[in-house]
Coordinates of C-alpha atoms in Angstrom, one line a residue:
Chain W
X1 CA 16.6 122.8 89.2
X2 CA 15.2 126.4 89.0
X3 CA 17.5 129.2 88.0
X4 CA 18.6 130.7 91.2
X5 CA 21.5 132.9 90.0
X6 CA 19.7 136.2 90.3
X7 CA 17.9 135.5 93.6
X8 CA 19.2 137.9 96.3
X9 CA 18.8 135.0 98.9
X10 CA 21.8 133.3 97.3
X11 CA 24.3 136.1 98.0
X12 CA 26.1 136.7 101.3
X13 CA 25.5 140.0 103.0
X14 CA 26.1 141.6 106.4
X15 CA 25.4 139.1 109.2
X16 CA 25.4 136.0 106.9
X17 CA 26.4 132.9 108.9
X18 CA 28.9 130.4 107.6
X19 CA 29.8 127.1 109.3
X20 CA 33.1 125.4 108.5
X21 CA 33.5 121.8 109.6
X22 CA 37.2 121.0 110.1
X23 CA 40.0 123.4 110.9
X24 CA 42.8 121.7 108.9
X25 CA 44.4 123.8 106.1
X26 CA 41.3 123.7 103.9
X27 CA 38.9 124.9 106.6
X28 CA 41.3 127.6 108.0
X29 CA 42.2 128.9 104.5
X30 CA 38.5 129.0 103.6
X31 CA 37.7 131.1 106.7
X32 CA 40.7 133.3 106.2
X33 CA 39.9 134.1 102.5
X34 CA 36.2 134.5 103.3
X35 CA 37.1 137.3 105.7
X36 CA 39.7 138.7 103.4
X37 CA 37.4 138.9 100.4
X38 CA 34.4 140.1 102.5
X39 CA 36.6 142.9 103.9
X40 CA 37.5 144.0 100.4
X41 CA 33.8 144.1 99.4
X42 CA 32.6 145.6 102.6
X43 CA 30.6 142.7 104.1
X44 CA 30.5 141.6 107.7
X45 CA 30.3 137.8 108.0
X46 CA 30.0 135.5 111.0
X47 CA 32.1 132.3 110.6
X48 CA 32.0 129.3 113.0
X49 CA 35.0 127.0 112.7
X50 CA 34.3 123.5 114.1
X51 CA 37.3 121.5 115.2
X52 CA 37.2 118.8 117.8
X53 CA 41.0 118.5 117.9
X54 CA 43.3 120.7 120.0
X55 CA 46.4 121.7 118.0
X56 CA 48.2 122.8 121.2
X57 CA 48.4 119.2 122.5
X58 CA 50.7 116.5 121.2
X59 CA 49.4 113.5 119.2
X60 CA 46.9 112.0 119.0
X61 CA 44.8 114.9 120.3
X62 CA 46.3 117.4 117.9
X63 CA 47.6 115.1 115.1
X64 CA 46.5 115.4 111.5
X65 CA 48.2 112.3 110.1
X66 CA 50.3 113.9 107.3
X67 CA 53.9 113.8 106.1
X68 CA 54.0 117.5 106.4
X69 CA 55.5 119.1 103.3
X70 CA 54.7 122.6 102.1
X71 CA 55.7 122.7 98.4
X72 CA 57.8 125.5 97.0
X73 CA 54.8 126.6 94.9
X74 CA 52.6 127.0 97.9
X75 CA 55.4 128.7 99.9
X76 CA 55.6 131.3 97.1
X77 CA 51.9 131.7 96.6
X78 CA 51.3 132.3 100.3
X79 CA 54.2 134.8 100.4
X80 CA 52.5 136.8 97.6
X81 CA 49.2 136.6 99.6
X82 CA 51.0 138.2 102.5
X83 CA 51.2 134.9 104.5
X84 CA 54.9 134.5 105.3
X85 CA 55.4 131.3 107.1
X86 CA 57.5 132.0 110.2
X87 CA 60.5 129.9 111.2
X88 CA 58.7 128.8 114.4
X89 CA 56.3 126.6 112.4
X90 CA 58.7 125.4 109.7
X91 CA 60.6 122.5 111.2
X92 CA 63.2 122.6 108.5
X93 CA 63.6 124.5 105.2
X94 CA 64.6 122.1 102.5
X95 CA 66.9 123.0 99.6
X96 CA 67.5 119.7 97.9
X97 CA 66.5 116.1 97.7
X98 CA 68.5 112.9 97.5
X99 CA 67.2 110.2 95.2
X100 CA 68.2 106.7 96.4
X101 CA 68.1 103.7 94.1
X102 CA 69.9 100.3 94.2
X103 CA 72.2 101.6 91.4
X104 CA 73.3 104.6 93.5
X105 CA 72.1 107.9 94.9
X106 CA 72.1 111.4 93.5
X107 CA 71.5 114.8 95.2
X108 CA 69.5 117.3 93.3
X109 CA 69.7 121.0 94.4
X110 CA 67.1 123.7 93.9
X111 CA 68.2 125.8 90.9
X112 CA 68.7 128.9 93.1
X113 CA 70.2 127.1 96.1
X114 CA 67.4 128.4 98.2
X115 CA 65.3 126.8 101.0
X116 CA 62.1 126.7 99.2
X117 CA 60.2 123.7 100.7
X118 CA 59.0 123.6 104.2
X119 CA 58.9 120.5 106.4
X120 CA 56.3 120.9 109.1
X121 CA 54.4 119.1 111.9
X122 CA 50.7 119.4 111.1
X123 CA 50.0 119.0 114.8
X124 CA 52.3 119.9 117.7
X125 CA 54.4 116.8 117.1
X126 CA 54.7 113.0 117.5
X127 CA 53.3 111.0 120.4
X128 CA 56.5 111.2 122.6
X129 CA 56.6 115.0 122.6
X130 CA 56.1 116.1 126.2
X131 CA 57.0 119.7 126.0
X132 CA 55.8 121.6 122.9
X133 CA 58.7 123.7 121.5
X134 CA 57.0 124.8 118.3
X135 CA 53.7 125.9 116.8
X136 CA 51.8 123.4 114.7
X137 CA 51.1 124.3 111.1
X138 CA 47.4 123.7 111.5
X139 CA 47.3 125.6 114.7
X140 CA 49.1 128.5 113.0
X141 CA 46.5 128.6 110.1
X142 CA 43.7 128.3 112.6
X143 CA 45.1 131.3 114.4
X144 CA 45.3 133.3 111.2
X145 CA 41.6 132.5 110.5
X146 CA 40.6 133.5 114.1
X147 CA 42.6 136.7 113.9
X148 CA 40.5 137.6 110.9
X149 CA 37.4 137.0 112.9
X150 CA 36.5 133.3 112.8
X151 CA 34.9 131.8 116.0
X152 CA 36.5 128.5 116.9
X153 CA 34.0 125.9 118.4
X154 CA 35.7 122.9 119.9
X155 CA 33.0 120.4 119.4
X156 CA 32.0 117.5 117.0
X157 CA 29.3 117.8 114.4
X158 CA 27.1 114.7 114.8
X159 CA 24.2 115.4 112.5
X160 CA 23.4 117.3 109.4
X161 CA 20.1 118.3 107.8
X162 CA 18.2 121.1 106.0
X163 CA 15.6 123.5 107.2
X164 CA 12.3 123.7 105.2
X165 CA 13.8 126.7 103.3
X166 CA 16.9 124.6 102.4
X167 CA 19.4 126.1 104.8
X168 CA 22.0 123.7 106.2
X169 CA 21.6 122.8 109.8
X170 CA 24.2 121.1 112.0
X171 CA 23.8 119.4 115.4
X172 CA 26.7 119.1 117.7
X173 CA 27.8 116.5 120.2
X174 CA 26.9 119.0 122.9
X175 CA 23.3 119.0 121.6
X176 CA 23.3 122.5 120.1
X177 CA 21.8 123.0 116.7
X178 CA 22.8 125.9 114.3
X179 CA 21.4 127.0 110.9
X180 CA 23.8 128.5 108.3
X181 CA 23.6 130.4 105.1
X182 CA 26.5 128.4 103.8
X183 CA 28.2 125.2 105.2
X184 CA 31.7 124.2 104.1
X185 CA 32.9 120.7 104.7
X186 CA 36.7 120.7 105.1
X187 CA 37.3 117.4 106.8
X188 CA 39.8 114.7 105.7
X189 CA 38.9 111.4 104.2
X190 CA 39.7 109.8 107.5
X191 CA 36.9 111.7 109.3
X192 CA 33.6 110.0 110.1
X193 CA 31.9 113.4 109.5
X194 CA 32.0 112.7 105.7
X195 CA 29.3 110.0 106.2
X196 CA 26.8 112.7 107.3
X197 CA 26.7 114.0 103.8
X198 CA 26.2 110.8 101.8
X199 CA 22.4 111.7 101.7
X200 CA 23.3 114.9 99.8
X201 CA 22.1 114.6 96.2
X202 CA 25.0 113.7 93.9
X203 CA 27.8 113.8 96.4
X204 CA 30.0 110.8 96.6
X205 CA 33.1 110.9 98.9
X206 CA 36.5 110.5 97.3
X207 CA 38.1 107.1 96.8
X208 CA 41.1 106.6 99.2
X209 CA 44.0 104.2 99.8
X210 CA 45.9 103.4 102.9
X211 CA 49.3 104.9 103.5
X212 CA 51.9 104.7 106.2
X213 CA 53.6 107.4 108.2
X214 CA 56.1 106.8 111.0
X215 CA 57.9 109.5 113.0
X216 CA 61.4 109.0 114.4
X217 CA 63.1 111.0 117.1
X218 CA 66.7 111.4 116.0
X219 CA 67.7 114.6 117.7
X220 CA 68.7 117.8 115.9
X221 CA 72.4 117.0 115.5
X222 CA 71.7 113.6 114.0
X223 CA 69.1 115.0 111.6
X224 CA 71.6 117.7 110.6
X225 CA 74.4 115.2 110.0
X226 CA 72.5 112.3 108.4
X227 CA 69.7 113.9 106.5
X228 CA 70.6 117.5 106.4
X229 CA 68.2 119.9 104.6
X230 CA 67.3 117.3 102.0
X231 CA 64.2 115.2 101.5
X232 CA 65.3 111.6 100.8
X233 CA 63.3 109.8 98.2
X234 CA 63.5 106.1 97.4
X235 CA 62.9 104.6 94.0
X236 CA 62.8 100.9 94.8
X237 CA 61.5 97.9 92.9
X238 CA 58.9 96.9 95.4
X239 CA 55.4 96.1 94.2
X240 CA 52.5 98.4 95.3
X241 CA 55.0 101.1 96.5
X242 CA 54.5 104.3 94.4
X243 CA 56.6 106.7 96.5
X244 CA 58.7 106.6 99.7
X245 CA 60.2 109.6 101.4
X246 CA 62.2 110.3 104.5
X247 CA 61.6 113.9 105.5
X248 CA 63.9 115.7 108.0
X249 CA 62.3 118.0 110.5
X250 CA 63.7 119.8 113.5
X251 CA 64.5 116.9 115.9
X252 CA 62.4 114.3 114.2
X253 CA 62.2 112.7 110.7
X254 CA 59.0 111.4 109.1
X255 CA 58.9 108.3 106.9
X256 CA 56.0 108.4 104.4
X257 CA 55.1 105.5 102.1
X258 CA 52.4 106.0 99.5
X259 CA 51.0 103.4 97.1
X260 CA 48.3 100.8 96.8
X261 CA 47.2 100.0 100.3
X262 CA 50.5 99.9 102.2
X263 CA 50.5 97.0 104.7
X264 CA 52.9 95.7 107.4
X265 CA 54.7 93.3 105.0
X266 CA 55.5 96.1 102.5
X267 CA 56.7 98.4 105.3
X268 CA 59.0 95.6 106.6
X269 CA 60.4 94.9 103.1
X270 CA 61.0 98.6 102.5
X271 CA 62.8 99.1 105.8
X272 CA 65.0 96.0 105.2
X273 CA 66.2 97.3 101.8
X274 CA 69.9 98.2 101.8
X275 CA 69.1 101.6 100.2
X276 CA 66.9 102.5 103.1
X277 CA 69.2 101.2 105.9
X278 CA 72.0 103.2 104.4
X279 CA 70.0 106.4 104.7
X280 CA 69.3 105.9 108.4
X281 CA 71.8 106.7 111.2
X282 CA 74.3 103.9 112.0
X283 CA 73.0 101.4 114.7
X284 CA 69.5 102.8 114.5
X285 CA 66.5 100.5 114.4
X286 CA 64.1 101.8 111.8
X287 CA 61.4 99.4 113.0
X288 CA 61.0 101.5 116.2
X289 CA 59.6 105.0 115.8
X290 CA 58.0 107.5 118.1
X291 CA 54.6 106.9 116.6
X292 CA 53.0 105.7 113.4
X293 CA 49.7 105.7 111.6
X294 CA 48.1 104.4 108.5
X295 CA 45.9 107.2 107.3
X296 CA 43.9 107.0 104.1
X297 CA 44.6 109.5 101.3
X298 CA 42.3 110.8 98.6
X299 CA 43.3 109.3 95.2
X300 CA 40.2 110.2 93.2
X301 CA 38.1 113.3 93.7
X302 CA 34.6 113.4 95.2
X303 CA 31.7 113.4 92.8
X304 CA 29.8 116.7 92.8
X305 CA 31.5 118.4 95.7
X306 CA 29.0 121.2 96.0
X307 CA 25.2 121.8 96.3
X308 CA 23.0 124.7 97.3
X309 CA 24.6 126.3 100.3
X310 CA 27.1 123.5 100.7
X311 CA 30.6 123.0 99.5
X312 CA 33.3 120.4 100.0
X313 CA 36.9 121.5 100.2
X314 CA 40.4 120.0 100.1
X315 CA 40.5 116.2 100.7
X316 CA 36.7 116.1 101.1
X317 CA 36.4 117.5 97.5
X318 CA 39.4 117.1 95.2
X319 CA 43.1 117.1 96.0
X320 CA 46.3 116.5 94.0
X321 CA 47.3 112.9 93.5
X322 CA 49.9 111.9 96.2
X323 CA 51.5 115.4 96.3
X324 CA 50.9 118.9 97.6
X325 CA 47.6 118.1 99.4
X326 CA 48.0 121.3 101.4
X327 CA 48.5 123.3 98.2
X328 CA 45.2 121.8 96.8
X329 CA 43.5 122.7 100.1
X330 CA 44.6 126.3 99.6
X331 CA 43.5 126.5 96.0
X332 CA 40.1 124.9 96.5
X333 CA 39.4 126.8 99.7
X334 CA 40.2 130.2 98.1
X335 CA 38.2 129.4 95.0
X336 CA 35.2 128.4 97.1
X337 CA 35.5 131.5 99.3
X338 CA 35.7 133.7 96.2
X339 CA 32.6 132.0 94.7
X340 CA 30.7 132.5 97.9
X341 CA 31.6 136.2 98.5
X342 CA 31.8 137.5 94.9
X343 CA 29.1 135.4 93.3
X344 CA 26.8 133.5 95.6
X345 CA 26.2 130.2 97.4
X346 CA 23.8 128.3 95.1
X347 CA 24.7 125.0 93.4
X348 CA 24.8 126.9 90.1
X349 CA 27.3 129.5 91.5
X350 CA 29.6 126.7 92.6
X351 CA 29.2 124.9 89.3
X352 CA 30.1 127.9 87.3
X353 CA 32.9 129.3 89.5
X354 CA 34.2 126.5 91.8
X355 CA 33.8 123.3 89.7
X356 CA 36.3 124.4 86.9
X357 CA 39.1 124.3 89.4
X358 CA 38.0 120.9 90.7
X359 CA 37.9 119.6 87.2
X360 CA 41.3 121.0 86.4
X361 CA 42.9 119.3 89.4
X362 CA 41.1 116.0 88.5
X363 CA 42.3 116.2 84.9
X364 CA 45.8 116.9 86.0
X365 CA 45.6 113.9 88.4
X366 CA 44.8 111.6 85.4
X367 CA 48.2 112.8 83.8
X368 CA 49.7 112.2 87.3
X369 CA 48.6 108.6 87.1
X370 CA 50.3 108.2 83.8
X371 CA 53.5 109.9 85.1
X372 CA 53.5 107.5 88.1
X373 CA 52.9 104.5 85.8
X374 CA 56.1 105.6 83.9
X375 CA 58.0 106.0 87.2
X376 CA 56.8 102.5 88.1
X377 CA 58.2 101.2 84.8
X378 CA 61.6 102.8 85.6
X379 CA 61.5 101.3 89.2
X380 CA 61.1 97.8 87.7
X381 CA 64.0 98.0 85.2
X382 CA 67.5 98.2 86.4
X383 CA 68.9 99.7 83.2
X384 CA 66.3 102.4 83.3
X385 CA 67.2 103.2 87.0
X386 CA 70.8 103.5 86.0
X387 CA 70.0 105.7 83.0
X388 CA 68.0 108.1 85.2
X389 CA 70.9 108.1 87.7
X390 CA 73.5 108.8 85.0
X391 CA 71.4 111.5 83.3
X392 CA 70.7 113.3 86.6
X393 CA 74.3 113.0 87.9
X394 CA 75.6 114.5 84.7
X395 CA 73.1 117.4 84.9
X396 CA 74.0 118.1 88.6
X397 CA 77.7 118.3 87.5
X398 CA 76.7 120.9 85.0
X399 CA 77.3 118.7 81.9
X400 CA 73.8 119.3 80.5
X401 CA 70.6 121.3 81.0
X402 CA 68.7 120.2 84.0
X403 CA 65.9 118.4 82.2
X404 CA 65.7 115.1 84.2
X405 CA 66.6 116.9 87.4
X406 CA 63.7 119.3 86.8
X407 CA 61.2 116.6 85.9
X408 CA 62.2 114.5 89.0
X409 CA 62.2 117.6 91.3
X410 CA 58.6 118.5 90.2
X411 CA 57.4 114.9 90.2
X412 CA 58.6 114.2 93.8
X413 CA 58.1 117.6 95.4
X414 CA 54.7 118.4 93.8
X415 CA 55.9 121.8 92.7
X416 CA 54.4 121.8 89.2
X417 CA 51.2 120.4 87.6
X418 CA 51.6 116.9 86.3
X419 CA 50.7 118.3 82.9
X420 CA 53.8 120.4 82.9
X421 CA 55.9 117.4 84.0
X422 CA 54.5 115.1 81.2
X423 CA 55.0 117.8 78.5
X424 CA 58.6 118.4 79.6
X425 CA 59.3 114.7 79.6
X426 CA 58.0 114.5 76.0
X427 CA 60.5 117.1 74.8
X428 CA 62.7 115.7 72.0
X429 CA 65.9 116.8 73.9
X430 CA 64.8 115.0 77.0
X431 CA 63.8 111.9 75.2
X432 CA 67.0 111.9 73.2
X433 CA 69.3 112.2 76.2
X434 CA 67.2 109.5 78.0
X435 CA 67.5 107.2 75.1
X436 CA 71.3 107.8 74.9
X437 CA 71.7 107.1 78.6
X438 CA 69.4 104.0 78.4
X439 CA 71.5 102.6 75.5
X440 CA 74.7 103.2 77.4
X441 CA 73.2 101.6 80.5
X442 CA 72.1 98.5 78.6
X443 CA 75.5 98.1 77.0
X444 CA 77.2 98.4 80.5
X445 CA 74.8 95.8 81.8
X446 CA 75.9 93.3 79.1
X447 CA 79.5 93.9 79.9
Chain B
X1 CA 70.1 130.7 110.9
X2 CA 67.2 128.7 112.3
X3 CA 66.6 125.3 110.5
X4 CA 63.0 126.5 109.7
X5 CA 63.9 129.7 108.0
X6 CA 62.8 129.6 104.3
X7 CA 64.4 131.6 101.5
X8 CA 68.0 132.6 100.9
X9 CA 70.3 134.6 103.1
X10 CA 72.0 137.7 101.7
X11 CA 74.8 139.3 103.7
X12 CA 75.3 143.1 104.1
X13 CA 76.0 144.6 100.7
X14 CA 74.9 141.5 98.7
X15 CA 72.9 142.3 95.6
X16 CA 69.4 140.7 95.2
X17 CA 68.9 142.5 91.9
X18 CA 71.2 144.5 89.7
X19 CA 69.9 147.5 87.6
X20 CA 69.9 146.6 83.9
X21 CA 69.8 142.8 84.4
X22 CA 66.9 140.9 82.9
X23 CA 64.2 140.1 85.5
X24 CA 62.3 136.8 85.8
X25 CA 61.3 136.7 89.4
X26 CA 60.2 138.9 92.3
X27 CA 61.2 138.7 95.9
X28 CA 59.4 138.7 99.2
X29 CA 61.5 140.0 102.1
X30 CA 61.3 137.7 105.1
X31 CA 63.8 139.3 107.4
X32 CA 66.0 142.4 107.4
X33 CA 66.0 145.5 105.2
X34 CA 67.0 146.1 101.6
X35 CA 67.9 149.4 99.8
X36 CA 66.4 150.2 96.4
X37 CA 69.0 152.2 94.5
X38 CA 69.0 153.8 91.1
X39 CA 72.3 154.3 89.4
X40 CA 72.6 157.4 87.2
X41 CA 75.8 158.8 85.7
X42 CA 77.9 156.6 87.9
X43 CA 76.2 157.8 91.1
X44 CA 73.8 155.8 93.3
X45 CA 70.6 157.4 94.5
X46 CA 68.6 155.7 97.3
X47 CA 64.9 155.6 96.3
X48 CA 63.6 153.8 99.4
X49 CA 64.1 150.9 101.7
X50 CA 61.9 147.8 102.1
X51 CA 61.4 145.4 105.0
X52 CA 59.7 142.1 106.0
X53 CA 56.6 141.1 104.0
X54 CA 57.2 143.6 101.2
X55 CA 57.4 142.6 97.5
X56 CA 60.4 143.6 95.5
X57 CA 61.1 143.5 91.8
X58 CA 57.4 143.0 90.9
X59 CA 57.7 145.1 87.7
X60 CA 59.6 142.2 86.1
X61 CA 56.4 140.1 86.3
X62 CA 54.5 142.4 83.9
X63 CA 57.2 144.0 81.8
X64 CA 59.9 142.6 79.6
X65 CA 62.2 145.4 80.5
X66 CA 65.5 145.2 82.3
X67 CA 65.6 145.7 86.1
X68 CA 65.0 149.5 86.7
X69 CA 66.8 149.6 90.0
X70 CA 69.4 147.8 92.1
X71 CA 68.3 146.0 95.3
X72 CA 71.0 145.7 98.0
X73 CA 70.9 144.1 101.4
X74 CA 71.4 146.5 104.3
X75 CA 72.6 144.1 107.0
X76 CA 71.6 140.5 106.9
X77 CA 68.6 139.8 104.8
X78 CA 66.5 136.7 104.1
X79 CA 64.4 136.8 101.0
X80 CA 62.2 134.3 99.2
X81 CA 62.2 134.2 95.4
X82 CA 58.9 133.9 93.5
X83 CA 59.2 132.5 90.0
X84 CA 57.6 134.5 87.3
X85 CA 56.2 131.4 85.6
X86 CA 54.6 130.0 88.7
X87 CA 53.2 133.4 89.7
X88 CA 51.6 134.0 86.3
X89 CA 50.2 130.4 86.2
X90 CA 48.6 131.0 89.6
X91 CA 47.2 134.5 88.6
X92 CA 45.6 132.9 85.5
X93 CA 43.8 130.5 87.9
X94 CA 43.1 133.0 90.6
X95 CA 43.2 136.6 89.4
X96 CA 42.6 137.9 93.0
X97 CA 46.2 136.9 93.7
X98 CA 47.2 140.0 91.8
X99 CA 45.3 142.1 94.2
X100 CA 48.2 142.5 96.6
X101 CA 50.5 143.3 93.8
X102 CA 48.1 146.0 92.6
X103 CA 47.9 147.3 96.2
X104 CA 51.7 147.5 96.4
X105 CA 51.9 149.4 93.0
X106 CA 49.1 151.7 94.1
X107 CA 50.9 152.5 97.4
X108 CA 54.1 153.3 95.4
X109 CA 52.2 155.6 93.0
X110 CA 50.6 157.4 96.0
X111 CA 54.1 157.7 97.7
X112 CA 55.6 159.0 94.4
X113 CA 52.8 161.6 94.0
X114 CA 53.4 162.8 97.6
X115 CA 57.1 163.1 97.0
X116 CA 56.5 164.9 93.8
X117 CA 54.2 167.4 95.5
X118 CA 56.9 167.9 98.2
X119 CA 59.5 168.7 95.5
X120 CA 57.2 171.1 93.7
X121 CA 56.5 172.8 97.0

């Protein structure tokens, strides 16, 4: 490939046209930060934001098939960016989580007793919503991007190609064709649009697995009384289940199961577990929800998520393993926008300024896989589950430093990089206390 | 308070920050107004007030000094705490995140210069 770094054609200037396919968090954040950075550098850009869904209409027209958690890290980062998430889009602020196991349950509070995690509906809400009482998270971000200057086009991109001079060209379902100086692909792994780019040299879409999400209408009073402001997490000895959470929202609660291709049998076994039935309201049938879906999630980043005048963001590029997908969308979108505005839009510019972030997330995910393997080992051993419970309970009662509580909090909420979690769990004081609790648990088991 | 409101609620007169305490976080005001006060010789002097969207206590992010002023809720206030470690980790990854902080500090310098000029006049 020729050295294109110094070619003026690769820089964005007044009137440059950028197309963004997908107006989920990655697409909207990318558009928002493009304008933000362009404004600081004095450039006028034109941004077309393609989105076929309508976030003002209830599922499935406006649904984005997501559990809907904004991690505390992302809440803080957005606040320092000047994006303060309003109460009208946060269905519930969470200040704690409850870990449920067969050996008991323990509640873990945020260190500052502050509502630092946001539970949201990505779209306007589940299928049985007739009257929309809140703003969807994706709709809110789309509005932020449009307020900055993005032009929303409600149409579907059906074809992709390149002009003779190498500029990306998209054709819409309506038949219109547009040529761009830069094209950003910000669709999810469930979108058929990803297939349009398989011809792009080097790009391989991310590997994905099937998950399960079910929404329940419980009513606000029941959610308050049964779930409160806590995310409920289940550490059960069920094969193929990596993570299960019951997330309270305003009037609804979302059940999310992540693991190795979650199927109907696994869902049934999970819902019949005594630990799960205890967490649901009395005389409530967990088999019946308002709606459900089995979306696929990215578990392995895409190969080469950039090319000349083309960049893949969020799930279409690289995201965090199982957690904080919206946070990864924010980070990749902003890094790509900064590369495009401050450096240029060639493959080399993205390789030098965007790829390091993608590699960093991918490397952290490898440690995440190790951390989840350890969690799986704990799930499979009763004495280990009891040791975790005892250690965490003691910490919550103030008997010891919050080592296990902190590790579990970050592991299940996605608040810290997996590297930080693994390093803290290798601390001698952590290992010492865990060994002591494991020994005590084994002895109690023999008795 | 609404179920969707993030952050922590401080009632009228509650302290978010006490002058002289060590600082390991900054705050972003979500709702309400806070007073920034300096205590000198047992007397309080109101330096300024801050409202929704404003950053408070940002000097603790860059300095290892004790808090230079007290921050007190005027009426009901909701504020979000931003951890120093998380913020510095993110700035390391994305230096442009510091832009808003620099902008805030720049505004304060401009404001102080204006007030100084008024005093001299």
